Amino acid sequence: MTDVIEYSKQGAIGVITIKNPPANALSFAVTKGIDDALAGCLADDDITAIVVTGAGRMFVAGADIREFSMTRPDDVPELPDVIDHLESSPKPIVAAMNGLALGGGMELAMGCHYRLAAPTVSIGQPEVKLGLIPGAGGTQRLPRLIGVEAALDAIVGGDPISAKKALELGALDEIVEGDLVARAIEFASTGPAPRPTGEINDRLGASDAAVFEAYRKKIARSARGMKAPYVCIDTVEIATKFPIAEGLKKERVLFEERRASDESSAMRYMFFAEREAAKIPDVPRDTQPYDVKKAAVIGSGLMGGGIAMNFANAGIPVTILDISEDALAAGLEKIKGNYAGSVSRGRFSQDEMDKRMALIQGESSYDKLADADIVIEAVFEKMELKKEIFAELDKVCKPDAVLASNTSSLDINEIASATSRPAQVCGTHFFSPANVMKLMENVRADETSNETIATIMGLSKKLNKVGVLVGVGDGFVGNRMLHVAARVADFMIEEGAMPWDVDRAIYDFGFPMGPFAMNDLAGIDVRHFIRQAQASLYPGRRQSLVLDRVHALGRYGQKTNAGWYKYEPGSRTPTPDPEIEALIKNVSAEAGIERRDFTDDEIRERYLVAIINQGAHVLDEGLALRASDIDVVWHYGYGFPRYHGGPMFYADTLGLGKVLAKVQELEKDYGDWLKPAECLKRLAAEGKGFKDL
Ligand code: T1G
C-alpha cells in the first residue's frame, strides 16, 4: 500500500483504491502502485477476483499531464503495460467507476474485464483536446467495446459520455445505485470469467476505408490547423486492420509523436493556463464570496441581453432594466429569438427554453433592483451616463450588492467614485456575443475588495465562462493589445496590402477570422467611436487614415451590408469590394505612400509581433497577473488558435530575441505603437521567455 494506492481484502476479493486527489491522475506513483497491488493480488492464492476503484469524486481523470515532460523513473512501468497486466490477469478484474473516467482513466477501466459505474459517471477520451491521442489502448479497445462510429465520435470529439449512454453503447456492464464497491465485490464474487477487452472483436465491424475518409472530411472545419484529430482517426482505423497486440504498438508510436508535438505542448500549456487564471495570489482561495442568487442587468441591448441570458442559462433569476419600454421589449424579443434558434437547432427543448425565459424579468424602474445580489451595467460607452447609473444603483441596491460595469475600456475607478461602495464595484467585461463567448475580463479597481473579486471570479465559473482578473487601463488586456494590432493592420493596407490579404494571412494562422472581417462583424462605427475616445491617449502617434474614410461613407460593416467588404442583403459572407480597393489606393496616394507587396508571412509576423509586444507592455503595467493569463484572454476572447497556445506562449516558441528584433524594426515604421516593452527587452537580453516571469 502507498499513500496514493489503498489495498484491502474483502473476503476473497482484493480491492485496489486510487487515492490521488484532486483528480486521481495516473501519476508515476499511482501507476506503480496499481501494478504492485495487482501483482500482490495475483500472487495471493486467497484472492479469487479483484476490484479497482477511485476515492473521492473521480475514478481517474487521466494520466498526470504534469508529468508528460518528466522522465519516467526506471522502476515505474509504462501505463499501457500496467493495463496489459490487468487485461491478461487470470483472475477476473472489475472496475468500480465511482466518478469521471477520462483518458488513461477510461483506458484503465477497459483493461479491467468488467465495468460497473455510479449513475453520475462520465467516461471519455479527451486526449485530442490536449493535442494527443489516447496512448494506453483507448483507440484499440474502445472501438471493440462500442463500435467504430461511436468510438470515432468519442475519441475525435473528446467529449464526455454519460453513464446511461455508455451503458447503451456497451462501455459499461452495469449502473449501480447505492454502494458501488459492495456491488462490485458481490459481482466479482460470482467468479465471472476474465474477459480481455482486446479480444472482443465482434463489434469492430469490417475495416471500411470509406467510413474513415468520410470522418476526415467531416472534421475538416473544426480540426483546421491541427494534426491530433486526424491521427485519432488513423489509429481507430488501425484497430480495424490489425490484431490488438500490433495495434497497441502502432498506437504507442503515434502517441509519442503527438506528445512531442508543438501542438500538444501548446494545448497542455493552455489546460493549466486557464486553471491558473482562477488563482489570484493576494486573494486567498477561502475568501468568502457574496452569494449570487439574483442578478440584474442595466440595458437591454445586444450586450445586456446576452449577459442576462448567461444568468438564465445558469438558473439564476435576472432582471433586465431599461428605461425605454420599446428597447426593453425589443431586447426581450431578441433573447426569445436566440433561445428559439437553439431549440430549432435541437440544442435544447422548448420546455428548457420556457424555463430560461421565465427566469428573465423586464423592468423599467430601479426600485425593482432592491434585492439583486449583483447588478451588471451594460449601457453605451459614455462615462457620464455610467456614473449616473451607478449613483442610482448605489441608492436602490442592498448594501452588499456587487455593482459591475461591462465597459470594454472605461476607468472603473472613476465609475466607483460615483458610489459609496467602491469595495463592491468592479468590471465584468463580457465579449460579444456575450451569451456565446466564454471570456470574462474581470476588472479589479483600486478599492475592489477580495470578497468582490472572489464573487466575480466564482460567478465566471457559475456562468460557464473563463474569468481572467485584469487591471484598470485603456482596453484592459485584450482590447489594449488588439487596438495596436488593428492599427498595424490598417497601416499595412495603406502601405500595399488589401483587407482580404490581411484577413487571409491571419485566418491561415488559425484565427476564426481576420481583423477586418471581425471589424465588419463588431461594427466599424464602434471602432471609430473608440478611436475618437482614444485620440487624446496617444498624441503624436500615426493614426489610421483609411478607417475614417470608410466610416465617413456610412459603411459600418455587416449591419449596413458594406464595410471593409460588401455583403449581399441578408448574407454574412464578406466579398472583396472594388470600391474599397479604389478608396484605399486613393488614401495611399493622398498620403504619399508608395504601395508595395506584402507576403502573408510578413503580414502575420507584423500583426502577431504587435500583439506580443503590447502584451509585454500589459505585463509591465501590471494589467495582467501573468503572461499565461494574457494567453487565456486571447484564446477565449479572440480565438487565438489553442494549438499555438496564446501570443505569449507563441512568442516563447519563436524566441524573444527574434521577437524583439522585429519589434525594433517595426518601431521605425510605426513609432511608439511598437515601442519595445521593458520586460521584452530584459527577457530577450537574458535569453529567457515570458514563461520565466
Ligand atoms: N493531470 C494532472 N492534473 C489534473 C488532471 C490531469 N489529468 N486533471 C485535472 N487535474 C488537476 C487540475 O489541474 C486542477 O488542479 C485539479 O485537478 C482539479 O481540476 C494515457 C495520455 C477532470 C473534467 O484531459 O478535464 O490520460 O488547479 O479544476 O473543473 O491516453 O480537470 O486544483 O491545482 O479542472 O472539476 C486525459 C483533464 C489526460 C482530463 C475536472 N485527461 N482534466 O474538472 O476540476 S491525457 C484529461 C479535466 C491521458 C492517456 C492520456 C478536468 C476534469 P489545481 P479542475 P473540474
PDB file of N, CA, C and O in Angstrom, residues 29-52:
ATOM      1  N   ALA A  29       3.578   7.516  -9.366  1.00  0.00           N
ATOM      2  CA  ALA A  29       3.358   6.768  -8.113  1.00  0.00           C
ATOM      3  C   ALA A  29       2.088   5.935  -8.200  1.00  0.00           C
ATOM      4  O   ALA A  29       2.060   4.771  -7.764  1.00  0.00           O
ATOM      5  N   VAL A  30       1.047   6.493  -8.789  1.00  0.00           N
ATOM      6  CA  VAL A  30      -0.222   5.755  -8.904  1.00  0.00           C
ATOM      7  C   VAL A  30      -0.037   4.576  -9.852  1.00  0.00           C
ATOM      8  O   VAL A  30      -0.453   3.446  -9.558  1.00  0.00           O
ATOM      9  N   THR A  31       0.615   4.819 -10.983  1.00  0.00           N
ATOM     10  CA  THR A  31       0.807   3.745 -11.965  1.00  0.00           C
ATOM     11  C   THR A  31       1.581   2.586 -11.339  1.00  0.00           C
ATOM     12  O   THR A  31       1.164   1.421 -11.430  1.00  0.00           O
ATOM     13  N   LYS A  32       2.636   2.930 -10.633  1.00  0.00           N
ATOM     14  CA  LYS A  32       3.452   1.871  -9.984  1.00  0.00           C
ATOM     15  C   LYS A  32       2.641   1.189  -8.885  1.00  0.00           C
ATOM     16  O   LYS A  32       2.627  -0.032  -8.759  1.00  0.00           O
ATOM     17  N   GLY A  33       1.882   1.999  -8.142  1.00  0.00           N
ATOM     18  CA  GLY A  33       1.101   1.447  -7.038  1.00  0.00           C
ATOM     19  C   GLY A  33       0.058   0.448  -7.512  1.00  0.00           C
ATOM     20  O   GLY A  33      -0.129  -0.616  -6.903  1.00  0.00           O
ATOM     21  N   ILE A  34      -0.594   0.754  -8.621  1.00  0.00           N
ATOM     22  CA  ILE A  34      -1.599  -0.184  -9.154  1.00  0.00           C
ATOM     23  C   ILE A  34      -0.918  -1.486  -9.578  1.00  0.00           C
ATOM     24  O   ILE A  34      -1.357  -2.586  -9.264  1.00  0.00           O
ATOM     25  N   ASP A  35       0.209  -1.343 -10.267  1.00  0.00           N
ATOM     26  CA  ASP A  35       0.900  -2.531 -10.788  1.00  0.00           C
ATOM     27  C   ASP A  35       1.370  -3.417  -9.638  1.00  0.00           C
ATOM     28  O   ASP A  35       1.199  -4.642  -9.669  1.00  0.00           O
ATOM     29  N   ASP A  36       1.910  -2.794  -8.602  1.00  0.00           N
ATOM     30  CA  ASP A  36       2.390  -3.572  -7.455  1.00  0.00           C
ATOM     31  C   ASP A  36       1.216  -4.235  -6.729  1.00  0.00           C
ATOM     32  O   ASP A  36       1.269  -5.425  -6.377  1.00  0.00           O
ATOM     33  N   ALA A  37       0.129  -3.499  -6.562  1.00  0.00           N
ATOM     34  CA  ALA A  37      -1.036  -4.077  -5.861  1.00  0.00           C
ATOM     35  C   ALA A  37      -1.610  -5.235  -6.679  1.00  0.00           C
ATOM     36  O   ALA A  37      -1.974  -6.280  -6.131  1.00  0.00           O
ATOM     37  N   LEU A  38      -1.627  -5.079  -8.005  1.00  0.00           N
ATOM     38  CA  LEU A  38      -2.131  -6.156  -8.860  1.00  0.00           C
ATOM     39  C   LEU A  38      -1.249  -7.389  -8.726  1.00  0.00           C
ATOM     40  O   LEU A  38      -1.735  -8.518  -8.543  1.00  0.00           O
ATOM     41  N   ALA A  39       0.056  -7.169  -8.754  1.00  0.00           N
ATOM     42  CA  ALA A  39       0.986  -8.302  -8.632  1.00  0.00           C
ATOM     43  C   ALA A  39       0.742  -9.028  -7.305  1.00  0.00           C
ATOM     44  O   ALA A  39       0.697 -10.264  -7.246  1.00  0.00           O
ATOM     45  N   GLY A  40       0.496  -8.253  -6.259  1.00  0.00           N
ATOM     46  CA  GLY A  40       0.226  -8.861  -4.945  1.00  0.00           C
ATOM     47  C   GLY A  40      -1.039  -9.712  -4.989  1.00  0.00           C
ATOM     48  O   GLY A  40      -1.061 -10.847  -4.491  1.00  0.00           O
ATOM     49  N   CYS A  41      -2.056  -9.204  -5.661  1.00  0.00           N
ATOM     50  CA  CYS A  41      -3.321  -9.958  -5.744  1.00  0.00           C
ATOM     51  C   CYS A  41      -3.126 -11.253  -6.538  1.00  0.00           C
ATOM     52  O   CYS A  41      -3.634 -12.310  -6.169  1.00  0.00           O
ATOM     53  N   LEU A  42      -2.354 -11.154  -7.619  1.00  0.00           N
ATOM     54  CA  LEU A  42      -2.171 -12.346  -8.465  1.00  0.00           C
ATOM     55  C   LEU A  42      -1.350 -13.397  -7.739  1.00  0.00           C
ATOM     56  O   LEU A  42      -1.529 -14.593  -7.918  1.00  0.00           O
ATOM     57  N   ALA A  43      -0.473 -12.941  -6.835  1.00  0.00           N
ATOM     58  CA  ALA A  43       0.395 -13.894  -6.109  1.00  0.00           C
ATOM     59  C   ALA A  43      -0.323 -14.479  -4.888  1.00  0.00           C
ATOM     60  O   ALA A  43       0.123 -15.479  -4.317  1.00  0.00           O
ATOM     61  N   ASP A  44      -1.429 -13.877  -4.501  1.00  0.00           N
ATOM     62  CA  ASP A  44      -2.129 -14.315  -3.279  1.00  0.00           C
ATOM     63  C   ASP A  44      -3.201 -15.346  -3.639  1.00  0.00           C
ATOM     64  O   ASP A  44      -4.216 -15.020  -4.230  1.00  0.00           O
ATOM     65  N   ASP A  45      -2.974 -16.592  -3.225  1.00  0.00           N
ATOM     66  CA  ASP A  45      -3.903 -17.669  -3.620  1.00  0.00           C
ATOM     67  C   ASP A  45      -5.291 -17.476  -2.994  1.00  0.00           C
ATOM     68  O   ASP A  45      -6.277 -18.030  -3.472  1.00  0.00           O
ATOM     69  N   ASP A  46      -5.346 -16.665  -1.912  1.00  0.00           N
ATOM     70  CA  ASP A  46      -6.668 -16.470  -1.275  1.00  0.00           C
ATOM     71  C   ASP A  46      -7.545 -15.535  -2.103  1.00  0.00           C
ATOM     72  O   ASP A  46      -8.741 -15.431  -1.905  1.00  0.00           O
ATOM     73  N   ILE A  47      -6.903 -14.812  -2.995  1.00  0.00           N
ATOM     74  CA  ILE A  47      -7.663 -13.812  -3.786  1.00  0.00           C
ATOM     75  C   ILE A  47      -8.158 -14.480  -5.068  1.00  0.00           C
ATOM     76  O   ILE A  47      -7.380 -15.031  -5.834  1.00  0.00           O
ATOM     77  N   THR A  48      -9.488 -14.418  -5.256  1.00  0.00           N
ATOM     78  CA  THR A  48     -10.054 -15.036  -6.462  1.00  0.00           C
ATOM     79  C   THR A  48     -10.454 -13.996  -7.515  1.00  0.00           C
ATOM     80  O   THR A  48     -10.620 -14.321  -8.677  1.00  0.00           O
ATOM     81  N   ALA A  49     -10.619 -12.738  -7.081  1.00  0.00           N
ATOM     82  CA  ALA A  49     -11.017 -11.691  -8.047  1.00  0.00           C
ATOM     83  C   ALA A  49     -10.593 -10.331  -7.484  1.00  0.00           C
ATOM     84  O   ALA A  49     -10.252 -10.224  -6.299  1.00  0.00           O
ATOM     85  N   ILE A  50     -10.603  -9.324  -8.330  1.00  0.00           N
ATOM     86  CA  ILE A  50     -10.057  -8.004  -7.967  1.00  0.00           C
ATOM     87  C   ILE A  50     -11.041  -6.900  -8.368  1.00  0.00           C
ATOM     88  O   ILE A  50     -11.686  -6.989  -9.421  1.00  0.00           O
ATOM     89  N   VAL A  51     -11.142  -5.889  -7.499  1.00  0.00           N
ATOM     90  CA  VAL A  51     -11.938  -4.686  -7.815  1.00  0.00           C
ATOM     91  C   VAL A  51     -10.995  -3.485  -7.804  1.00  0.00           C
ATOM     92  O   VAL A  51     -10.153  -3.360  -6.903  1.00  0.00           O
ATOM     93  N   VAL A  52     -11.102  -2.639  -8.829  1.00  0.00           N
ATOM     94  CA  VAL A  52     -10.308  -1.409  -8.891  1.00  0.00           C
ATOM     95  C   VAL A  52     -11.264  -0.224  -8.831  1.00  0.00           C
ATOM     96  O   VAL A  52     -12.238  -0.173  -9.602  1.00  0.00           O
TER      97      VAL A  52
END
